[in-house]
mmCIF file of C-alpha atoms in Angstrom:
data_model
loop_
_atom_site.group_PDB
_atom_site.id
_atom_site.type_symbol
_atom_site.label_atom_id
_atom_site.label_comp_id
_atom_site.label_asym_id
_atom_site.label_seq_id
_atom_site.Cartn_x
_atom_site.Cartn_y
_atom_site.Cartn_z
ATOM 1 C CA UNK H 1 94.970 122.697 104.188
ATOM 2 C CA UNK H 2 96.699 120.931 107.008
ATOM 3 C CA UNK H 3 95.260 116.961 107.697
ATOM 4 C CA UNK H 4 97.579 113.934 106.801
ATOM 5 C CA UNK H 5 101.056 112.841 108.082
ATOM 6 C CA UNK H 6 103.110 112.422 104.940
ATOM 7 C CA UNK H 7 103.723 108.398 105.374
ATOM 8 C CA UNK H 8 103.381 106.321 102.689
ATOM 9 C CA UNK H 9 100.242 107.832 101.003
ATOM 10 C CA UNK H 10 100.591 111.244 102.320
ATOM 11 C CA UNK H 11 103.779 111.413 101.171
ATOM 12 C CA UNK H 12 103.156 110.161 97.628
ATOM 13 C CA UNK H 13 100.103 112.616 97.514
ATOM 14 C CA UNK H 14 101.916 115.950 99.189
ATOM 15 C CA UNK H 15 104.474 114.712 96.313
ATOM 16 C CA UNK H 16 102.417 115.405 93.852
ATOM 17 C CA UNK H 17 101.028 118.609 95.404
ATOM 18 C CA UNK H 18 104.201 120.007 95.398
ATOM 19 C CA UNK H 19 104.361 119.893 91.324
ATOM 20 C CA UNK H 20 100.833 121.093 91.279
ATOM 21 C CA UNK H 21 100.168 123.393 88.607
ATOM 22 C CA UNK H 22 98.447 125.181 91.504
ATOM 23 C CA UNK H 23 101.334 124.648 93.734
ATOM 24 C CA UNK H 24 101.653 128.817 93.923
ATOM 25 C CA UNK H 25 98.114 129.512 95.386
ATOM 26 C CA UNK H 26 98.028 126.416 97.736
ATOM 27 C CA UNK H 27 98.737 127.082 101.507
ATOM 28 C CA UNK H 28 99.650 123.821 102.618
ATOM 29 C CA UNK H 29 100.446 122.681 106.224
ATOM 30 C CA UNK H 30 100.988 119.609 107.204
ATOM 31 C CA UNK H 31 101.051 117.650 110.841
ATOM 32 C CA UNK H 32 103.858 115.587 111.464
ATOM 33 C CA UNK H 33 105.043 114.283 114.988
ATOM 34 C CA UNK H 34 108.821 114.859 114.098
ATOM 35 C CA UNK H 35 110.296 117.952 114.355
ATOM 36 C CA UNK H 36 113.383 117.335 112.342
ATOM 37 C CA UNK H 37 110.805 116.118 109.403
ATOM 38 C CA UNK H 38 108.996 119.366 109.894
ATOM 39 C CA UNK H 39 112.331 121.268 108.950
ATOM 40 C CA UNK H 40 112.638 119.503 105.908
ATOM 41 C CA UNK H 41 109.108 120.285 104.798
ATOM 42 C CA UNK H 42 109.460 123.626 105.307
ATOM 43 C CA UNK H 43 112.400 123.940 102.962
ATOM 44 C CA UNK H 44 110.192 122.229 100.418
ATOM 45 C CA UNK H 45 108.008 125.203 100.645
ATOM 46 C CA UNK H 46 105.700 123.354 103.026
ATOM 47 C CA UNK H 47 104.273 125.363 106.486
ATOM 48 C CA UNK H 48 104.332 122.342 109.370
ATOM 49 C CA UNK H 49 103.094 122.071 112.716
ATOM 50 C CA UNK H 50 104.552 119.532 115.157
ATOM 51 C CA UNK H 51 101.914 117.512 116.990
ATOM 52 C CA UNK H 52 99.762 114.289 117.263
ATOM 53 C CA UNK H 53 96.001 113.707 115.467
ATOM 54 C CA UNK H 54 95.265 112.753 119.445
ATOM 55 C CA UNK H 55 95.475 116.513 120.372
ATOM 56 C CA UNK H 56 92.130 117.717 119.987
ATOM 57 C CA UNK H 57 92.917 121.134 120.697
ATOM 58 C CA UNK H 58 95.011 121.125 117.694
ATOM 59 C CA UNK H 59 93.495 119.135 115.228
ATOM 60 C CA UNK H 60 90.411 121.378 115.983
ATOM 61 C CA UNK H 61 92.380 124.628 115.402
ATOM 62 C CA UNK H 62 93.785 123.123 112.129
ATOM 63 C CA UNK H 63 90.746 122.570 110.775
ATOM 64 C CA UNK H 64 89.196 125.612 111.947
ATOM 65 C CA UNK H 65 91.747 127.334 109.505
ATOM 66 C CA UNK H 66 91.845 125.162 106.192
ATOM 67 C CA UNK H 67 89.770 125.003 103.380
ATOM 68 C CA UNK H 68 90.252 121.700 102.963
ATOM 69 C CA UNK H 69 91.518 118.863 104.980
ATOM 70 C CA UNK H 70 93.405 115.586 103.606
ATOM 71 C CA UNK H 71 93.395 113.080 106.169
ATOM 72 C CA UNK H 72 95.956 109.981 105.592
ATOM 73 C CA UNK H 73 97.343 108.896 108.641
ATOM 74 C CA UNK H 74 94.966 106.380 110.101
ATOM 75 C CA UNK H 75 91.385 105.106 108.980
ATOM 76 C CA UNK H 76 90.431 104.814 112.272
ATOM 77 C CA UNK H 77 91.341 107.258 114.803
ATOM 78 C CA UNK H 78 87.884 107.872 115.166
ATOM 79 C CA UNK H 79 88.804 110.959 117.854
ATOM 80 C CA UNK H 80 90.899 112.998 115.116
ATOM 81 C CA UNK H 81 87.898 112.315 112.299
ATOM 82 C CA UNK H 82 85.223 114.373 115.204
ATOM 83 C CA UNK H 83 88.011 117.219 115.984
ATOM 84 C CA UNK H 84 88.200 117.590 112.344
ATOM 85 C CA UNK H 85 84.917 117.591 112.000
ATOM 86 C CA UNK H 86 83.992 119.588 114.817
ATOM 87 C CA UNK H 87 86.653 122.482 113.672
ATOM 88 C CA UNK H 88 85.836 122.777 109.748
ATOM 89 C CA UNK H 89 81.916 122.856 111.050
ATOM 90 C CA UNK H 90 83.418 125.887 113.239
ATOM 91 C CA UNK H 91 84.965 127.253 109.797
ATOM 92 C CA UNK H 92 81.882 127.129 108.127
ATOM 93 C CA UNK H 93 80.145 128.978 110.858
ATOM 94 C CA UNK H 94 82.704 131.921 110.758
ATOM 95 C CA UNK H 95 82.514 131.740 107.056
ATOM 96 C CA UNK H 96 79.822 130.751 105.083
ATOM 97 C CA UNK H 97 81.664 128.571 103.133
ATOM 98 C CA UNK H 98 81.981 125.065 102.888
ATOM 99 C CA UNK H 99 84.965 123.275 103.459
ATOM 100 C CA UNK H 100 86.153 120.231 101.698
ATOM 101 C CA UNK H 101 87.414 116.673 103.868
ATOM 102 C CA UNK H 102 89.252 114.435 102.057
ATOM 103 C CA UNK H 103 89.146 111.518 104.417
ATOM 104 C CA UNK H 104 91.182 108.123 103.507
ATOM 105 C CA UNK H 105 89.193 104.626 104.547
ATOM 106 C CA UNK H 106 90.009 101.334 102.665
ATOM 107 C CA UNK H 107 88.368 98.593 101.009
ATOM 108 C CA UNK H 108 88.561 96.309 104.058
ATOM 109 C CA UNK H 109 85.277 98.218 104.945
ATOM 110 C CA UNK H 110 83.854 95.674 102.427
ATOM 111 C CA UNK H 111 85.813 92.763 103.986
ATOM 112 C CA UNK H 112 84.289 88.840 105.303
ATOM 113 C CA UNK H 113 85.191 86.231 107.513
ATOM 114 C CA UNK H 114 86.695 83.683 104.131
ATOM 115 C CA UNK H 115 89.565 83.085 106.395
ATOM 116 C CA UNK H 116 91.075 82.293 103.197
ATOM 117 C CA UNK H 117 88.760 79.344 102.160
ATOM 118 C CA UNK H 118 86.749 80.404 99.553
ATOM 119 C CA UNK H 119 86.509 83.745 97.632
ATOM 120 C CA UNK H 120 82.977 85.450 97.112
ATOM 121 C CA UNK H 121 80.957 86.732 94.509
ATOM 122 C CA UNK H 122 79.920 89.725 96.005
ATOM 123 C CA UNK H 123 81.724 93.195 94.386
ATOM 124 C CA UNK H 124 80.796 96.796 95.183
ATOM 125 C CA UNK H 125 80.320 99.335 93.038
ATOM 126 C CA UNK H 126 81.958 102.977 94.771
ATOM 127 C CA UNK H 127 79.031 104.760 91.838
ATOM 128 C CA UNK H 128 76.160 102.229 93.762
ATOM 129 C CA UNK H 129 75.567 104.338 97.107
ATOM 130 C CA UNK H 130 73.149 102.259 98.148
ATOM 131 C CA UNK H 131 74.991 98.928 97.809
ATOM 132 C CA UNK H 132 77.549 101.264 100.110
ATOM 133 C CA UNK H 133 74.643 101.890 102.834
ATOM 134 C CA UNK H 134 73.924 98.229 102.858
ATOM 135 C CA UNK H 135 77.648 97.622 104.597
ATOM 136 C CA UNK H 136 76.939 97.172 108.799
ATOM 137 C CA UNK H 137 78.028 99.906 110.855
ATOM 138 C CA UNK H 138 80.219 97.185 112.506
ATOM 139 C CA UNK H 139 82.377 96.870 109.630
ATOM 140 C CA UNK H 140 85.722 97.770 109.798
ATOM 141 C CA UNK H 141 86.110 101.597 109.232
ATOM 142 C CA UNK H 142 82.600 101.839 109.078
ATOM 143 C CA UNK H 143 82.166 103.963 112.525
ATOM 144 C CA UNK H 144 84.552 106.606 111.319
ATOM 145 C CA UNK H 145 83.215 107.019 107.647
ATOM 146 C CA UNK H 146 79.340 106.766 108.902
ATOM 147 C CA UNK H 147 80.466 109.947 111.491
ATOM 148 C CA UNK H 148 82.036 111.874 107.926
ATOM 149 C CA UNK H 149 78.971 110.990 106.286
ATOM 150 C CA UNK H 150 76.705 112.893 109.360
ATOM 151 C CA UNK H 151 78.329 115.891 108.822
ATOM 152 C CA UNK H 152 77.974 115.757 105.074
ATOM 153 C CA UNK H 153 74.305 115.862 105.546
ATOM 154 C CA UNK H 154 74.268 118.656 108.088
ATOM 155 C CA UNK H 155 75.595 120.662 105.102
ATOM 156 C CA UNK H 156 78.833 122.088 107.146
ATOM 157 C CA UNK H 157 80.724 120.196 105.131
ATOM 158 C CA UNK H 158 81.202 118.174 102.346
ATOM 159 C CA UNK H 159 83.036 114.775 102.478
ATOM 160 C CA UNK H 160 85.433 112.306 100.290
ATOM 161 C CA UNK H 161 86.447 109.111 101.189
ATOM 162 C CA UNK H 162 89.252 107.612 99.166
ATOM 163 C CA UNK H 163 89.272 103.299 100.073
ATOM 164 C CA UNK H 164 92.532 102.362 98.851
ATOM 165 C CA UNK H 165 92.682 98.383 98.457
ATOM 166 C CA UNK H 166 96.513 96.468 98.582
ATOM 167 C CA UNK H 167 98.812 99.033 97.792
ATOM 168 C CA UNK H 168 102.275 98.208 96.574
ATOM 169 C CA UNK H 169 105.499 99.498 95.165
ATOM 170 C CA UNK H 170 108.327 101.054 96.788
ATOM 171 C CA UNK H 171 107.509 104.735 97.036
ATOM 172 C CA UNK H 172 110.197 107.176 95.272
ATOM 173 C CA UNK H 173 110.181 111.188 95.116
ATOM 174 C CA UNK H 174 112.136 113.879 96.883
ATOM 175 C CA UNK H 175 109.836 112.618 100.312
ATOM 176 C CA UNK H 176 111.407 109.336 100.534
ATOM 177 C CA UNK H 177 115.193 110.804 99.624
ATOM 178 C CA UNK H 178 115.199 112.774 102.379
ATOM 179 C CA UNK H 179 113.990 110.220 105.037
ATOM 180 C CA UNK H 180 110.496 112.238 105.260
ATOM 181 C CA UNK H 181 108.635 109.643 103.711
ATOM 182 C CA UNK H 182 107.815 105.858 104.716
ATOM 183 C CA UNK H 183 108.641 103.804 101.220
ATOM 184 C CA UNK H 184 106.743 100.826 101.928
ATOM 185 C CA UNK H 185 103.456 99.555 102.133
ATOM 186 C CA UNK H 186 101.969 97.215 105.355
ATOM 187 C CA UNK H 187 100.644 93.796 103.820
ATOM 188 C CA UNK H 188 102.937 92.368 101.466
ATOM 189 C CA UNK H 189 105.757 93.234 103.289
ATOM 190 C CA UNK H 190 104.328 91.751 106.540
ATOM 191 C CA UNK H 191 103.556 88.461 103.917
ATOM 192 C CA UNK H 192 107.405 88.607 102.646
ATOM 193 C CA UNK H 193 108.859 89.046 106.589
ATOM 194 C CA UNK H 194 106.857 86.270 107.624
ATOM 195 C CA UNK H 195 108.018 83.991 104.449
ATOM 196 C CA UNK H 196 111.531 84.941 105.583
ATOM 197 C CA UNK H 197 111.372 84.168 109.109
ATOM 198 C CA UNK H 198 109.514 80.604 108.779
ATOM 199 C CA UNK H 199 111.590 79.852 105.248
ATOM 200 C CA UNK H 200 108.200 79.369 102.860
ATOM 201 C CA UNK H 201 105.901 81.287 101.911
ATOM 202 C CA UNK H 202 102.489 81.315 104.125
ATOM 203 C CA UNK H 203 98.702 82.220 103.719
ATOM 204 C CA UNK H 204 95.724 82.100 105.701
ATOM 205 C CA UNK H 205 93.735 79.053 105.346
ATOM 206 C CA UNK H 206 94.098 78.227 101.485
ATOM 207 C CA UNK H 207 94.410 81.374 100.266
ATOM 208 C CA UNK H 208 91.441 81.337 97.590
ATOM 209 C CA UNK H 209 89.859 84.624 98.904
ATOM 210 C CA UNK H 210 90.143 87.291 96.682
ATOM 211 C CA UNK H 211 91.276 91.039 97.450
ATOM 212 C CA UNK H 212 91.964 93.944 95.129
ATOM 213 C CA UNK H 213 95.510 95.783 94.230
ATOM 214 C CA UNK H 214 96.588 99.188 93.507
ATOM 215 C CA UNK H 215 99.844 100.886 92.950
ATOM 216 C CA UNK H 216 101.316 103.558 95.263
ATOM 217 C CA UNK H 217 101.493 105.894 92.303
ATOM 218 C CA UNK H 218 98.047 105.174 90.838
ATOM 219 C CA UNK H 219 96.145 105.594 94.811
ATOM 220 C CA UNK H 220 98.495 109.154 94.904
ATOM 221 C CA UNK H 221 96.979 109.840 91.206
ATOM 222 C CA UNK H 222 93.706 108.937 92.525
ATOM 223 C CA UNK H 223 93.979 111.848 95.579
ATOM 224 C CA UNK H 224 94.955 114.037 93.361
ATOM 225 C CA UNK H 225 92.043 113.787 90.685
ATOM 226 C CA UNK H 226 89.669 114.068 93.470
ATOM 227 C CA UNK H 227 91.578 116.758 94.994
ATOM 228 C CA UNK H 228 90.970 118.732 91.278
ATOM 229 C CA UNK H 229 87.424 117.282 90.573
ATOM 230 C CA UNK H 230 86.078 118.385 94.677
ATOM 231 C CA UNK H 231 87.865 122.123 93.998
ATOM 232 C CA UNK H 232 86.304 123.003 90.292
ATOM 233 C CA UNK H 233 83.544 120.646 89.658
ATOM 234 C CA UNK H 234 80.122 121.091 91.595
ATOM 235 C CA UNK H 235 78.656 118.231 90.633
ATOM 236 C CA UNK H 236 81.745 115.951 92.281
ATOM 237 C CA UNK H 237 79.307 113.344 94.484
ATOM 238 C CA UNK H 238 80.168 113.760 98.019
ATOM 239 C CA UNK H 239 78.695 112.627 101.298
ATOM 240 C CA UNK H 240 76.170 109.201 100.427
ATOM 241 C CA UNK H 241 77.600 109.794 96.867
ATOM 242 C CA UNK H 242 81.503 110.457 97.882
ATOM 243 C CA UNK H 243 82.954 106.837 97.878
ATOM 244 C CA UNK H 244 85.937 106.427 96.038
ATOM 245 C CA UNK H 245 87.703 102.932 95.326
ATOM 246 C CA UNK H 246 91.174 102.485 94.990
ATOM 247 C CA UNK H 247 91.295 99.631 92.636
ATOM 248 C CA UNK H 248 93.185 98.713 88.892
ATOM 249 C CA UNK H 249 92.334 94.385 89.539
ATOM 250 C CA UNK H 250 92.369 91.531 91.611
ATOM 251 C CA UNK H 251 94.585 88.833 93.176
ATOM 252 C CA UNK H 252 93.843 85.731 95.228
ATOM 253 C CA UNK H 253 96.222 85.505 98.272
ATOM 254 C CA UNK H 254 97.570 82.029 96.783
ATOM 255 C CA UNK H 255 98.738 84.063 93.927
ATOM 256 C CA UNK H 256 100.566 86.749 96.008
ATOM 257 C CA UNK H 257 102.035 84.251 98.271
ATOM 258 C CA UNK H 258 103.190 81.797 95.049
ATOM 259 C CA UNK H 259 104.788 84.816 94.040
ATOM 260 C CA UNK H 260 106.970 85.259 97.344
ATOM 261 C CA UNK H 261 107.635 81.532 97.285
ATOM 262 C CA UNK H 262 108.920 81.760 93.749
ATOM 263 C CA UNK H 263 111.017 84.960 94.440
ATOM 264 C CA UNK H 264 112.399 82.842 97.767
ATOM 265 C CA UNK H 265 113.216 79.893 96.048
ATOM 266 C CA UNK H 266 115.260 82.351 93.332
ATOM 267 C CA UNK H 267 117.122 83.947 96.155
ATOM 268 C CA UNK H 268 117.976 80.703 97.881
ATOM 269 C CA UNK H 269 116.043 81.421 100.500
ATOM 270 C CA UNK H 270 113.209 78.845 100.588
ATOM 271 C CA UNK H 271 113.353 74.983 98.771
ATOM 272 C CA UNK H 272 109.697 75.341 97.887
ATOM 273 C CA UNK H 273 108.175 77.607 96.716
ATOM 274 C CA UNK H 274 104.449 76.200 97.511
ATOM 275 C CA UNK H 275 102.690 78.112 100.003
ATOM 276 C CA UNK H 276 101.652 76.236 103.255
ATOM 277 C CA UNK H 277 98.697 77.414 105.725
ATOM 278 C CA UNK H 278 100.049 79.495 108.552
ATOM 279 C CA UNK H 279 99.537 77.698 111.862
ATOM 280 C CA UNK H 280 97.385 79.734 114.340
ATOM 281 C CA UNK H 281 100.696 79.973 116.479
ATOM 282 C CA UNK H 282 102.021 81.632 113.297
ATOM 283 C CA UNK H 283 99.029 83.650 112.555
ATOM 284 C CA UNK H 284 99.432 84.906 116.363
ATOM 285 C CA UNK H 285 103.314 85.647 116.028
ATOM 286 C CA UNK H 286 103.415 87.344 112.822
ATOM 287 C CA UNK H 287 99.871 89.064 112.528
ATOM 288 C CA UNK H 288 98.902 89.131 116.380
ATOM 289 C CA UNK H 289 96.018 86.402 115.523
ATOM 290 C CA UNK H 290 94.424 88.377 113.297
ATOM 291 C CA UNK H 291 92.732 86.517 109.936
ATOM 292 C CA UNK H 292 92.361 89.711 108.021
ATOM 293 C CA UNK H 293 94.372 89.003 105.377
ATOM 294 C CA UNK H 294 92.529 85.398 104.289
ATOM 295 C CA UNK H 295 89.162 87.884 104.220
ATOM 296 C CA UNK H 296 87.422 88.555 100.765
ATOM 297 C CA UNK H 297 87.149 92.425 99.200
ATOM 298 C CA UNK H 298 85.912 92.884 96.042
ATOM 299 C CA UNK H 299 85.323 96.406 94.098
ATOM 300 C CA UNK H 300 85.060 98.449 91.039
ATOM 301 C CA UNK H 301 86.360 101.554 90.729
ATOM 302 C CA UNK H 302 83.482 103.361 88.699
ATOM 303 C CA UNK H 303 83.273 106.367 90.541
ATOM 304 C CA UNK H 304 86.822 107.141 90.884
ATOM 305 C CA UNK H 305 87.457 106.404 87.035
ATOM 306 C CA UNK H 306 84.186 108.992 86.138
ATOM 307 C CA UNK H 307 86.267 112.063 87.884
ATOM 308 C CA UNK H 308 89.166 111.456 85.429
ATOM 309 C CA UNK H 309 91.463 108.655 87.448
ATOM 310 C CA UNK H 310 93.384 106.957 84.847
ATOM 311 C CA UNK H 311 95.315 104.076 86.700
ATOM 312 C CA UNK H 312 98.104 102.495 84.353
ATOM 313 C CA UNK H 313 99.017 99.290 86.501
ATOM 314 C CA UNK H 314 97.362 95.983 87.110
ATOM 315 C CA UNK H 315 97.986 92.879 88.083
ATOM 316 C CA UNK H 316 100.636 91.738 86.029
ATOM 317 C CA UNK H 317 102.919 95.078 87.925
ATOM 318 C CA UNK H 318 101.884 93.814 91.262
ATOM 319 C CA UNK H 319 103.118 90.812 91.193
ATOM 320 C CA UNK H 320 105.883 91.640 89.558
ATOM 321 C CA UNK H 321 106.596 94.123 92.722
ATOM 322 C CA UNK H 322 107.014 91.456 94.807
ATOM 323 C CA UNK H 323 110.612 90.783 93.966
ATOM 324 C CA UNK H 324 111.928 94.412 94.586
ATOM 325 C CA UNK H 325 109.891 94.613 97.987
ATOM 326 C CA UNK H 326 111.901 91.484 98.866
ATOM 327 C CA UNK H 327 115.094 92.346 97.861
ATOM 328 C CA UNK H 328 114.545 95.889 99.651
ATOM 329 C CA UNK H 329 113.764 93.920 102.856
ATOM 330 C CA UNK H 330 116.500 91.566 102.879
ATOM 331 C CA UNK H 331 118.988 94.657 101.859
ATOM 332 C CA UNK H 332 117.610 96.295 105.448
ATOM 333 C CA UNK H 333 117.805 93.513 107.635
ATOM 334 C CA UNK H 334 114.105 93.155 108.355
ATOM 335 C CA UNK H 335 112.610 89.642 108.890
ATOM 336 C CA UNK H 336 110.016 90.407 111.838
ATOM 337 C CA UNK H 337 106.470 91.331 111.416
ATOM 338 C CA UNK H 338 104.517 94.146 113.514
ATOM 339 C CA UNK H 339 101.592 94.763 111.834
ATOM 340 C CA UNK H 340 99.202 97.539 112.817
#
């Protein structure tokens, strides 16, 4: 079941494969551009091919052979989601069977324009498919899960997307010891790097838009419940009904950036530790102009939770991440931001 490059989710989730109580019967592959990480997998017990999710010609051969695809390395490479799509609908063909795509999206699908100055009332419910279909096909990931949700319907196949919200915690596991897995998440450290280069803590317009948070371990937890649920239960909802929030609470981004400014001041690296707007020639240097995170994205997990997710962390752990994510950053020399 080749489909994900083990990176921060990925790896967290093959992690948890790997102690699988099916771990035995699984034939997993997975695609990884580096050929020295490949060589590790494989003494984990892991079959890898070397190659790029821009390859067409391999992605569709990949999926031609699996089962069931996990993708995790980018919500919108809109190319690999088609050669996927185009190779399991090839497997069902041959077979008769039909394959199972796991397909990872995120909640800024549901995202506004707040730029930080006012939080909304609006929150989507992953069991309310038709508060789903209201969403614009210009959204944000929209293109790419409105293509999974075509092939759903043709019957070839039948899809899960997982919408993870802000992830945190340092990733640990046998993956990140030996170098295979990416340990961090992307936006509180690219909050923290930017609070260390400008010496305060920063957010976009006045922070009071609201996002939701989930741990690293709890969105791995959540892959592998649906992973379980899509194998032996039928009735799993998939396609319309296959949307599947990554979400255990909610944070404004005053509160996330309060927390860095606290943590600074502590280290003795800030005097303040108020927040202050970013400057649009700070919102260009550290996020390349971009306003996403001052947008709104509220959700409830109902779905997810109904397939047997338990999540164990809130807010409460997520803030308190924030001081290990800085130490870790100022222990590797970081203080630039390139966010993707």
């Amino acid at each position: 079941m080749p489909g994900y490059h083990p990176g921060y989710i990925g790896g967290s989730v093959l992690s948890r494969l790997l102690k699988h109580e099916d771990f035995s019967t699984l034939n997993i592959t997975a695609l990884v551009r580096s050929p020295e990480k490949a060589e590790k997998l494989k003494g984990l017990g892991v079959n890898t091919v070397v190659g790029s999710h821009d390859d067409e010609k391999l992605v569709v051969s990949l999926a031609t052979e699996s089962d069931i695809v996990i993708a995790m390395a980018d919500a919108d490479n809109f190319g690999a989601t088609v050669a996927t799509l185009k190779g399991l609908k090839q497997r069902h063909e041959a077979t008769g069977t039909v394959p199972i795509f796991i397909h990872t999206s995120g909640t800024g699908v549901l995202t506004d324009n707040a730029v930080g100055d006012h939080p909304t009332e609006t929150i989507y419910d992953d069991a309310n498919a038709e508060q789903i279909e209201s969403l614009p096909p210009t959204q944000v990931h929209r293109n790419v899960d409105l293509e999974l949700l075509r092939g759903d319907k043709e019957g070839y196949v039948k899809t899960y997307i997982v919408l993870p919200s802000t992830i945190y915690g340092i990733a640990t596991g046998v993956l990140v010891d030996q170098g295979i897995q990416n340990p961090h998440s992307i936006q509180v450290p690219s909050l923290i790097q930017a609070a260390l280069d400008r010496g305060r803590a920063g957010m976009v317009g006045q922070g009071k838009n609201i996002w939701p948070d989930v741990s690293i371990d709890d969105i791995g937890d959540l892959f592998i419940a649906l992973f379980n649920s899509a194998r032996k239960n039928p009735a799993t909802g998939h396609g319309r009904e296959g949307f599947y929030f990554g979400e255990t609470g909610e944070h404004t981004l005053y509160e996330v950036s309060k927390a860095i400014g606290d943590v600074l001041v502590e280290l003795g690296k800030s005097d303040n530790p108020e927040p202050t707007t970013f400057t649009k020639e700070e919102i260009d240097k550290y996020f390349q102009g971009s306003t996403y995170l001052g947008t709104n994205s509220r959700c409830r997990a109902n779905r997810s939770r109904a397939i047997g997710w338990k999540p164990t962390s809130d807010k409460t752990q997520f803030l308190a991440s924030i001081k290990p994510e800085i130490t870790a950053l100022l222990s590797s020399g970081k203080s630039k931001v390139v966010l993707h």
